[in-house]
PDB file of C-alpha atoms and ligand atoms in Angstrom:
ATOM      1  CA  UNK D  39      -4.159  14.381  39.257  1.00 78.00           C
ATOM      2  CA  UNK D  40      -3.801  11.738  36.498  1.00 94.00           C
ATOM      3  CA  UNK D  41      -0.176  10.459  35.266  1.00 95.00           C
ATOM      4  CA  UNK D  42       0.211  10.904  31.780  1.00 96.00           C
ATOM      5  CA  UNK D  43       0.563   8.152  29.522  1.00 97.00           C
ATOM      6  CA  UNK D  44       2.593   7.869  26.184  1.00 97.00           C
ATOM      7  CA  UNK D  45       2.310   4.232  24.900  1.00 98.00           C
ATOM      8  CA  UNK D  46       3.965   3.228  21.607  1.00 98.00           C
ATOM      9  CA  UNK D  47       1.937   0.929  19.385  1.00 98.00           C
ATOM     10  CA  UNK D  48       3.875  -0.980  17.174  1.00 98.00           C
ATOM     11  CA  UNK D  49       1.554  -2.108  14.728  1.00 98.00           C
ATOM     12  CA  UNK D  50       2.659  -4.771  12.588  1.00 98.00           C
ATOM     13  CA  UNK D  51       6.066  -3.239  12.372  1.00 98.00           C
ATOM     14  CA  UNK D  52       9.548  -4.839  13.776  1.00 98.00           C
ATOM     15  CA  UNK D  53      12.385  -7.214  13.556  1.00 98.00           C
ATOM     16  CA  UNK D  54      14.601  -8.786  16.074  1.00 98.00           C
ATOM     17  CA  UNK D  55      17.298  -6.252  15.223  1.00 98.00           C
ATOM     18  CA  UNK D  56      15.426  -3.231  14.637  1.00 98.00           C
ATOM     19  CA  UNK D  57      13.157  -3.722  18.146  1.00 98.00           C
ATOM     20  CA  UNK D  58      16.675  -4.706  19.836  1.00 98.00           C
ATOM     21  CA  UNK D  59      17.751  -0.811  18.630  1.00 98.00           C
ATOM     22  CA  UNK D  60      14.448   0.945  18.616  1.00 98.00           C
ATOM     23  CA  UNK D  61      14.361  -0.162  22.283  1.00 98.00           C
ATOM     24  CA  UNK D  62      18.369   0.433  23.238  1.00 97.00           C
ATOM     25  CA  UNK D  63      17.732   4.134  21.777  1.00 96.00           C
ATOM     26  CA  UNK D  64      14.828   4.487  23.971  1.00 96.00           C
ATOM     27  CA  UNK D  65      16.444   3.246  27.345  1.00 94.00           C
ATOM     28  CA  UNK D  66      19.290   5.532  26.141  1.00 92.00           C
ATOM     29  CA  UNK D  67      17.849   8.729  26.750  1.00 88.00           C
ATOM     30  CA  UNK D  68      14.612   7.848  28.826  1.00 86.00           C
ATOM     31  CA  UNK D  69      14.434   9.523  31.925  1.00 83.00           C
ATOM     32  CA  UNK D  70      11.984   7.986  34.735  1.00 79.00           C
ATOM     33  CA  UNK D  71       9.662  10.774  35.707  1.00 76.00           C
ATOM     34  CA  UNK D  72       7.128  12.314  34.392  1.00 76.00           C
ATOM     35  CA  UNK D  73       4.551   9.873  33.010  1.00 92.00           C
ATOM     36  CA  UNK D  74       4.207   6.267  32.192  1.00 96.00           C
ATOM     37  CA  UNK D  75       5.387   4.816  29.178  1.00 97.00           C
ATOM     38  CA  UNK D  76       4.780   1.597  27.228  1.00 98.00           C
ATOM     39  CA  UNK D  77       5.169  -0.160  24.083  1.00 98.00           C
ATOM     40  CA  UNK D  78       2.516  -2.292  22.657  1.00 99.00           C
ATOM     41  CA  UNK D  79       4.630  -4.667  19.958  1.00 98.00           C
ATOM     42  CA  UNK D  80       3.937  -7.648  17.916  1.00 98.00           C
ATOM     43  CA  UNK D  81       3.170 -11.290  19.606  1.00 98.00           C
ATOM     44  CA  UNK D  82       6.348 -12.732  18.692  1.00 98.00           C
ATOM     45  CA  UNK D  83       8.173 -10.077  19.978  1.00 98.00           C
ATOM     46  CA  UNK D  84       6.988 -10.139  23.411  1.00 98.00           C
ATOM     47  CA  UNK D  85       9.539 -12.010  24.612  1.00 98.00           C
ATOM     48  CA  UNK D  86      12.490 -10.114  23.095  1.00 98.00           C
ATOM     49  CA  UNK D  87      10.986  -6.585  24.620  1.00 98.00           C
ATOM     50  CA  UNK D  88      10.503  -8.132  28.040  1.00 98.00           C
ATOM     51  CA  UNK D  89      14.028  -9.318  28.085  1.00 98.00           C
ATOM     52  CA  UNK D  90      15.315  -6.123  26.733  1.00 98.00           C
ATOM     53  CA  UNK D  91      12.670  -3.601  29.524  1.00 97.00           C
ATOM     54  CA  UNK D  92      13.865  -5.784  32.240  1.00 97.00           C
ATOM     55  CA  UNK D  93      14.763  -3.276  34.739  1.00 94.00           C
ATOM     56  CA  UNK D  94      13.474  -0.151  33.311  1.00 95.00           C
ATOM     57  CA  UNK D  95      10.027   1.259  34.280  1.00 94.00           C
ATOM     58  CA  UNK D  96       8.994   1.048  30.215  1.00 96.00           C
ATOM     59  CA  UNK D  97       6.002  -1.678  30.331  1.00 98.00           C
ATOM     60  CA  UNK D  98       4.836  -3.939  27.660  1.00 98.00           C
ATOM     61  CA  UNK D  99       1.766  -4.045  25.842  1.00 98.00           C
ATOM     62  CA  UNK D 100       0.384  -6.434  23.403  1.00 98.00           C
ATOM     63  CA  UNK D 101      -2.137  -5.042  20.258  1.00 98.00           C
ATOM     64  CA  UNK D 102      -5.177  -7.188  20.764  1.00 98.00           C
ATOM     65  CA  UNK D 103      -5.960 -10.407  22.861  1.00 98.00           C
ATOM     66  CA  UNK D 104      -8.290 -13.190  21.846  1.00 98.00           C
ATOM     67  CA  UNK D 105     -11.722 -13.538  23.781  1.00 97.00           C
ATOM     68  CA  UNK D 106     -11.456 -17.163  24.619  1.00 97.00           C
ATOM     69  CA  UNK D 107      -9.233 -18.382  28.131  1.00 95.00           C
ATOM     70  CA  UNK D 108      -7.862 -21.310  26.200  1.00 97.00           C
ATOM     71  CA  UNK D 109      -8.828 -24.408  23.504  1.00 98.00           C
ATOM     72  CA  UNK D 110      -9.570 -24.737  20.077  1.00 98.00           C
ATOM     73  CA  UNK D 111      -9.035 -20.773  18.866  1.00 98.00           C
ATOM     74  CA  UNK D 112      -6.465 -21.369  15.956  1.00 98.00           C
ATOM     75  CA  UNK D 113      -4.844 -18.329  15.889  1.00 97.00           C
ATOM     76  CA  UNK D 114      -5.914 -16.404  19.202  1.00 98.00           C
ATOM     77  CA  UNK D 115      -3.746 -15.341  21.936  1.00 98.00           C
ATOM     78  CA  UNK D 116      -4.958 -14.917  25.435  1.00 98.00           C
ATOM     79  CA  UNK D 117      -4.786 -12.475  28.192  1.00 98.00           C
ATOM     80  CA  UNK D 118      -3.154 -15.262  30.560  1.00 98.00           C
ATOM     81  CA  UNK D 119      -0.309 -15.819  27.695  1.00 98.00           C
ATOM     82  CA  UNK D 120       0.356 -11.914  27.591  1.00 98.00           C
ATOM     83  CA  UNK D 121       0.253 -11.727  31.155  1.00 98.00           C
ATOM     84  CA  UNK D 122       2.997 -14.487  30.900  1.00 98.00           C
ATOM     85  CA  UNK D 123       5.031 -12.449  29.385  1.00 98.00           C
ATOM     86  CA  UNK D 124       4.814  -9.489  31.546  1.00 98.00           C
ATOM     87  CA  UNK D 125       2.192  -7.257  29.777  1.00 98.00           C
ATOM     88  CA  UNK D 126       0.335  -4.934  31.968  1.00 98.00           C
ATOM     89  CA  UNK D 127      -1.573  -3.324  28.740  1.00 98.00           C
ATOM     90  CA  UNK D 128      -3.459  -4.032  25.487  1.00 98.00           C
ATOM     91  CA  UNK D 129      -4.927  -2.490  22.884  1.00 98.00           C
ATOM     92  CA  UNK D 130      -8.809  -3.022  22.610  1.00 98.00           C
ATOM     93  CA  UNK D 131     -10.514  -2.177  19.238  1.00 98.00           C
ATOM     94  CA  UNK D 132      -7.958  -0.246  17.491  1.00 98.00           C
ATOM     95  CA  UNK D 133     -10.077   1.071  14.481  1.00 97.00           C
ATOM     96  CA  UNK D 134      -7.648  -0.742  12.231  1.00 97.00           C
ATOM     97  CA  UNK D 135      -9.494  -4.292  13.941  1.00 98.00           C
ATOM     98  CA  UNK D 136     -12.603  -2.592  13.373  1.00 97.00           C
ATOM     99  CA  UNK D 137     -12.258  -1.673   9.989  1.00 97.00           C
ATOM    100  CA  UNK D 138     -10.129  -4.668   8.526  1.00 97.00           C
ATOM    101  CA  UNK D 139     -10.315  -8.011  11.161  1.00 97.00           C
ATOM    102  CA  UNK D 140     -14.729  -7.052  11.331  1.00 97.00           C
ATOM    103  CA  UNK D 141     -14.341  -6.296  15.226  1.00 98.00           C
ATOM    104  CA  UNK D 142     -18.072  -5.145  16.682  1.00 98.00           C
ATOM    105  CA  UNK D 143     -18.737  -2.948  19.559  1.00 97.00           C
ATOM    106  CA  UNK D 144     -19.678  -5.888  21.088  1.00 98.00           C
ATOM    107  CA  UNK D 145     -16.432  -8.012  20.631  1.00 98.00           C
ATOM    108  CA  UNK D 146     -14.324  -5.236  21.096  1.00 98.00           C
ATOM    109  CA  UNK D 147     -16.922  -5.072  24.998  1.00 98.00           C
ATOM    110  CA  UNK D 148     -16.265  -8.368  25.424  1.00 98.00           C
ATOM    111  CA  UNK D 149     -12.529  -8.005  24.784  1.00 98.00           C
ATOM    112  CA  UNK D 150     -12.367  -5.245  27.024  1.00 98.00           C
ATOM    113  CA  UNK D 151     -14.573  -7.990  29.666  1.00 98.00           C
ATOM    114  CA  UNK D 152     -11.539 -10.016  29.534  1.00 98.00           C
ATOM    115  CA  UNK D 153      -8.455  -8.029  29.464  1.00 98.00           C
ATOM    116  CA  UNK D 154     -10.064  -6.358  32.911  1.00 98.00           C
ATOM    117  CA  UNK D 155     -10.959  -9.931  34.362  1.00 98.00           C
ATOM    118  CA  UNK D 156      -7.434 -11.109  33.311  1.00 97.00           C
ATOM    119  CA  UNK D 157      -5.187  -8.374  35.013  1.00 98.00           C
ATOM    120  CA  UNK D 158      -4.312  -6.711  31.802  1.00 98.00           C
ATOM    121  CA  UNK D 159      -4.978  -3.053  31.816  1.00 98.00           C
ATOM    122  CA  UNK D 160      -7.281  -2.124  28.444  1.00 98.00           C
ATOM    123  CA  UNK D 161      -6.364   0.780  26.088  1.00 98.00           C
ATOM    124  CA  UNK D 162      -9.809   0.836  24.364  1.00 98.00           C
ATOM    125  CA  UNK D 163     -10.467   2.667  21.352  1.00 98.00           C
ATOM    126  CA  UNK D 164     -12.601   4.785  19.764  1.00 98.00           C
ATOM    127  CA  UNK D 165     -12.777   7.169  17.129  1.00 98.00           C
ATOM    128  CA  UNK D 166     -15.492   8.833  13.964  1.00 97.00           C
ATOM    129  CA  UNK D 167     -13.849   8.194  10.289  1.00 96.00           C
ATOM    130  CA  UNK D 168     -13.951  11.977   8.291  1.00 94.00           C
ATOM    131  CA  UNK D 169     -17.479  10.831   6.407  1.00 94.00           C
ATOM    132  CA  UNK D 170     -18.945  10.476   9.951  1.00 96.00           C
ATOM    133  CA  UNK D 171     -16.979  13.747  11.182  1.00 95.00           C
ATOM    134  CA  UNK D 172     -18.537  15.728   8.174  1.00 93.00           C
ATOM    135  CA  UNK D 173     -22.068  14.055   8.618  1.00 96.00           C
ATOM    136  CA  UNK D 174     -21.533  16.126  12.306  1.00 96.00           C
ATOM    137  CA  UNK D 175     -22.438  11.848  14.221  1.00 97.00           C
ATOM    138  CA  UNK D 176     -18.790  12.424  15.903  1.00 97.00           C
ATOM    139  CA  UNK D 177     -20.370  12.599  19.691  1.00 97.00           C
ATOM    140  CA  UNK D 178     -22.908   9.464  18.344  1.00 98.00           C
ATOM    141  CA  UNK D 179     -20.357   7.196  16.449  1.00 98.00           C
ATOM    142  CA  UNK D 180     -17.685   7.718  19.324  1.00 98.00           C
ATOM    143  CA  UNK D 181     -21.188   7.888  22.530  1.00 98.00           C
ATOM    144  CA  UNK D 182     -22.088   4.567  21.049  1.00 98.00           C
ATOM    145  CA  UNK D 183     -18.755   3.022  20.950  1.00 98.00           C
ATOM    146  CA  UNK D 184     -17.845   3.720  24.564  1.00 98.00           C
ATOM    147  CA  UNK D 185     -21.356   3.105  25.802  1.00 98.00           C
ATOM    148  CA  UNK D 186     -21.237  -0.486  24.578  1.00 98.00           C
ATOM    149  CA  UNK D 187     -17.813  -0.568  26.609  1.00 98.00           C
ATOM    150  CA  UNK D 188     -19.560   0.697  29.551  1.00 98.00           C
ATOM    151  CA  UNK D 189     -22.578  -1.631  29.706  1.00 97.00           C
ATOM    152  CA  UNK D 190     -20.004  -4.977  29.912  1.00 97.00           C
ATOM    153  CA  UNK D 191     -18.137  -2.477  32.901  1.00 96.00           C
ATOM    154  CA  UNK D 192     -18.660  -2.034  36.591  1.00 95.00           C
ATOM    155  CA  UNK D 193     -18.161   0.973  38.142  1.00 94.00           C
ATOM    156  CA  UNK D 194     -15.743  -0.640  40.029  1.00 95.00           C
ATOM    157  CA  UNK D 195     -13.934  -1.289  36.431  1.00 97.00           C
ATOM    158  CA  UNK D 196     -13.132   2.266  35.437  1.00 96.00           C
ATOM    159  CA  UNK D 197     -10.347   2.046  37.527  1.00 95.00           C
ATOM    160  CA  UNK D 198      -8.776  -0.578  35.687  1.00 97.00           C
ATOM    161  CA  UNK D 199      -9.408   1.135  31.617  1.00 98.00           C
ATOM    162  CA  UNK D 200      -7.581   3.590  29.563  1.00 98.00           C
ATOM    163  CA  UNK D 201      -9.094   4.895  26.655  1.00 98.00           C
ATOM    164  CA  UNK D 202      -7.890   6.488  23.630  1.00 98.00           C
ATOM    165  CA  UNK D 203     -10.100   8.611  21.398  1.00 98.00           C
ATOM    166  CA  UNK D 204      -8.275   8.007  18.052  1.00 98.00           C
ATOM    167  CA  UNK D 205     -10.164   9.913  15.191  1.00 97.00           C
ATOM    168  CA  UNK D 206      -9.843   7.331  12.194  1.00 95.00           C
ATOM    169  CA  UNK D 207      -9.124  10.179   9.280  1.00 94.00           C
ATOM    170  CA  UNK D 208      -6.104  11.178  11.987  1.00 93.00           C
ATOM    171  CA  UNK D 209      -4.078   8.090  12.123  1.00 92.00           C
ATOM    172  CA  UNK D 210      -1.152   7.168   9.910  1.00 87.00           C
ATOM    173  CA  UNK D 211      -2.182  10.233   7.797  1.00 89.00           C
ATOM    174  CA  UNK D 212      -0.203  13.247   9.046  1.00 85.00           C
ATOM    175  CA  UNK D 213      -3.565  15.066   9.895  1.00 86.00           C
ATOM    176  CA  UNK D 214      -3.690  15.478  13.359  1.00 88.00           C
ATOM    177  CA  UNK D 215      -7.386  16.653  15.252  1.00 90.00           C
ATOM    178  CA  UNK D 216      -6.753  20.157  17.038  1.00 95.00           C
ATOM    179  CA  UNK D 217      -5.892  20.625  20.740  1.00 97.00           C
ATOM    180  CA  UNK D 218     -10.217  22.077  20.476  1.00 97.00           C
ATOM    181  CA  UNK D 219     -11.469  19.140  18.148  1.00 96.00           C
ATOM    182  CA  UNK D 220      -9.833  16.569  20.646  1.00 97.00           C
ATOM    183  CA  UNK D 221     -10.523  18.077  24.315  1.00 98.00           C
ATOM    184  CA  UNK D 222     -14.002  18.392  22.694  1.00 98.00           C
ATOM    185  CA  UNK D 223     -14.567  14.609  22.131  1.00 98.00           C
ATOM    186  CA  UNK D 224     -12.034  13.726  25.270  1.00 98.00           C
ATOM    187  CA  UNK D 225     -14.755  15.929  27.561  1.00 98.00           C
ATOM    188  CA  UNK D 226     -17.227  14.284  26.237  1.00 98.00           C
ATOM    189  CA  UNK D 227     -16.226  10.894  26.395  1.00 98.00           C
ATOM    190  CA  UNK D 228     -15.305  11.567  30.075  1.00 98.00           C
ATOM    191  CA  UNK D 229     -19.142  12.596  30.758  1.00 97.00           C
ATOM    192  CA  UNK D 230     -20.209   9.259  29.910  1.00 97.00           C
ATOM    193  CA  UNK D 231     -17.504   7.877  32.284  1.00 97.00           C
ATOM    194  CA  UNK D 232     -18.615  10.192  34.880  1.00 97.00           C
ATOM    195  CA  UNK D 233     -22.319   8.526  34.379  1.00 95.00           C
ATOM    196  CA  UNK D 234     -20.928   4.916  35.518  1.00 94.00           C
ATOM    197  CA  UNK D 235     -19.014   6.424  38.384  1.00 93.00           C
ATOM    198  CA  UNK D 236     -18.452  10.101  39.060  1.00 94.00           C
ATOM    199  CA  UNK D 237     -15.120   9.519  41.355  1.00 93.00           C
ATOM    200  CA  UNK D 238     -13.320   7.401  39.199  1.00 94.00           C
ATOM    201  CA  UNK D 239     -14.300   8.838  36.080  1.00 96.00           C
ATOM    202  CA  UNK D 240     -12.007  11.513  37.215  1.00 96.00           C
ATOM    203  CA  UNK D 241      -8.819   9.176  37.140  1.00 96.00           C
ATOM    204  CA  UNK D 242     -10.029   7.267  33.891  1.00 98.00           C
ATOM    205  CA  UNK D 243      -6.485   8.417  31.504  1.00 98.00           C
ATOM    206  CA  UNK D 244      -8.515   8.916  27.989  1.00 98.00           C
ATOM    207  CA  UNK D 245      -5.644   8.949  25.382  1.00 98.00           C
ATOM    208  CA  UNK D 246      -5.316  11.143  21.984  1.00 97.00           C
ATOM    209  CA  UNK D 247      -3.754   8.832  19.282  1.00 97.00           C
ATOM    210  CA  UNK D 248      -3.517   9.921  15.128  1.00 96.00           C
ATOM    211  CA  UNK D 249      -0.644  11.438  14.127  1.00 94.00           C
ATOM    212  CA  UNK D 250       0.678  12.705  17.288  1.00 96.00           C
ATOM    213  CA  UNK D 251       4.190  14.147  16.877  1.00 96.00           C
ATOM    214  CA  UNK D 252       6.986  15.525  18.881  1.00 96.00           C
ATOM    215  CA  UNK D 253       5.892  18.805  17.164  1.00 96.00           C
ATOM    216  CA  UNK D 254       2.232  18.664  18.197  1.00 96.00           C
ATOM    217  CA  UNK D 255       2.346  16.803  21.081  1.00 97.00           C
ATOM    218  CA  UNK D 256       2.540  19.285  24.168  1.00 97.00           C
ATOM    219  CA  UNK D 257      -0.346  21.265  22.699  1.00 97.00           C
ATOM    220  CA  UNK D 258      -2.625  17.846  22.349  1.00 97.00           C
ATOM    221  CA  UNK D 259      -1.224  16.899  25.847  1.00 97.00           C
ATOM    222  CA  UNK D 260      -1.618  20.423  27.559  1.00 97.00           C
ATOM    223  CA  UNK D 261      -5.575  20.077  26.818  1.00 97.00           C
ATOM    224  CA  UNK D 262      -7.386  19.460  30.394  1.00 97.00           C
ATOM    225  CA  UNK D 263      -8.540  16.125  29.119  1.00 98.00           C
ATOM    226  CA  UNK D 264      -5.927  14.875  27.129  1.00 98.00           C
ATOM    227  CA  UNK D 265      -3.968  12.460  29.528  1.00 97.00           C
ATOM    228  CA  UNK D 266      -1.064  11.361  27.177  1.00 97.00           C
ATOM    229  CA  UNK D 267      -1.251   9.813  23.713  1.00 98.00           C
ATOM    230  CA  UNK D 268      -1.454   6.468  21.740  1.00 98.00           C
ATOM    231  CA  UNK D 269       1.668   6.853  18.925  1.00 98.00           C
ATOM    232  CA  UNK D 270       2.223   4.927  15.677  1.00 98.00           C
ATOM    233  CA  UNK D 271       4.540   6.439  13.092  1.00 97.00           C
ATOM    234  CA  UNK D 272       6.820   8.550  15.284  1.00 97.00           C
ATOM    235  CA  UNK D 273       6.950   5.013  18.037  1.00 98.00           C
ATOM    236  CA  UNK D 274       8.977   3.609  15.665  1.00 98.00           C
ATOM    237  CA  UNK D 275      11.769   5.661  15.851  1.00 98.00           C
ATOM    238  CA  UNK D 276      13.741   6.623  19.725  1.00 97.00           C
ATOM    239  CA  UNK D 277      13.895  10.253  18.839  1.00 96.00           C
ATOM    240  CA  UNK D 278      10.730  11.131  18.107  1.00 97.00           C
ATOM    241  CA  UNK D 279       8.936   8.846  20.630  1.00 97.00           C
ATOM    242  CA  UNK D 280      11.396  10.139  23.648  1.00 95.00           C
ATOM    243  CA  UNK D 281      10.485  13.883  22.491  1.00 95.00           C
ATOM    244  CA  UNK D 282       7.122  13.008  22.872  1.00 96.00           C
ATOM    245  CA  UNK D 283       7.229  11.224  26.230  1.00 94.00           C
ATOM    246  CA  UNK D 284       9.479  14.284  27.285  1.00 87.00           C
ATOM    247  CA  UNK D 285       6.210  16.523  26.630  1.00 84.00           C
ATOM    248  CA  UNK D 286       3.918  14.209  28.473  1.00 79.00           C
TER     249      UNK D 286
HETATM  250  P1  LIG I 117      -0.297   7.165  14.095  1.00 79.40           P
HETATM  251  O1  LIG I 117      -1.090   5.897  14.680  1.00 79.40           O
HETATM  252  O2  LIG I 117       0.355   7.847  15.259  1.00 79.40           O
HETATM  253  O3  LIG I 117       0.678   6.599  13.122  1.00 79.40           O
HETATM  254  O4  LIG I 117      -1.322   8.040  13.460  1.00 79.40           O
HETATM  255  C1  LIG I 117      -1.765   5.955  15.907  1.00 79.40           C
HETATM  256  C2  LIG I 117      -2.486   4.648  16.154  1.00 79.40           C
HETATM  257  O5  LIG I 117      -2.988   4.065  15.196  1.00 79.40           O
HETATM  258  O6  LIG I 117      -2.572   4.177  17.292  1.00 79.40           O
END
């Protein structure tokens, strides 16, 4: 049986005073139970959120990680500074890196090399934008992007991945895939799992992220393999993101 997972992600969205209330809202109301939770924030808020989870079984997440260990990266953040400040997750190849920071299937592999190696739990995405939905490449666009995951991975790894299928025409955009459009790709993408490693393919949690709302969220999550969601509007604000964890 696989634990649900609702992880918040953040995007580039925050403030010292609005995290420190987005956050006490959340640890308000949020019951320890039914399925894991996380919130995947800005760098420079790291610190600030692990202060303020302390105690509570809400973990951290960061939004991307830099492929290098250390040196001359200007810029770049590594897995060993995240893990530093208590992240278990991050966010792998959010189609928002892909379409505006140039990320490749292969970077976004190698990424996914180094949050494993690291400790750091990957929430790898994938997802068709609505010209590649209409041209009917969905199960190619999204095949491709998880098989280049898969040929950096070993078996061994699946137990250490989350993915989230994230339709790109879904997210930030209101339009959310159907419980039968997203089981659809989620069964699919859990075949290709199953070819690395039957057994643990099984326990792989493969996300739904665009869009998902308190009011759409227990249909999306009652789908046999949709395993929790990846949330980006309705994260930001305690009420929306606790009804959604509730459904999980
Ligand atoms: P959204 O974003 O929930 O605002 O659509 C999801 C995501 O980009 O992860």
């Amino acid at each position: 049986m696989r634990r649900k997972l609702v992880a918040g992600n953040w995007k580039m969205n925050g403030s010292l005073a609005a995290n420190a209330q987005l956050l006490a809202g959340i640890k308000a109301e949020f019951a320890d139970g039914a399925c894991d939770v996380a919130v995947c924030v800005p760098y420079p808020y790291l610190a600030q959120c692990q202060q303020l989870l302390d105690g509570t079984s809400i973990r951290l997440g960061a939004q991307d990680l830099s492929l290098h260990e250390s040196g001359a990266y200007t810029g770049e953040v590594s897995a060993t500074m995240l893990m530093e400040f208590g992240c278990r997750y991050v966010i792998v190849g959010h189609s928002e890196r892909r379409a505006y920071f140039g990320e490749t299937d292969d970077l976004i592999s190698r990424k996914t090399r180094r949050a494993i190696d690291s400790g750091l739990i990957p929430i790898v995405c994938v997802g068709e934008t609505l010209s590649q939905r209409g041209a009917g490449q969905t199960e190619v666009v999204v095949g491709n992007q998880i098989e280049a995951v898969l040929s950096l991975l070993s078996a061994d790894d699946l137990s250490r991945i989350v993915v989230a299928y994230e339709p790109v025409w879904a997210i930030g955009t209101g339009k959310t895939a159907t419980p039968d459009m997203a089981q659809e790709v989620h069964a699919m993408l859990r075949r290709r799992l199953r070819e690395k490693n039957a057994e643990a393919a099984s326990n792989v949690r493969i996300l739904y992220g665009g869009s998902m709302k308190p009011d759409n969220a227990a249909e999306l999550m009652a789908m046999s393999d949709i395993d929790g969601g990846l949330i980006g509007g309705a994260a930001l604000k305690a009420t929306d993101f606790l009804s959604i964890v509730c459904k999980g």
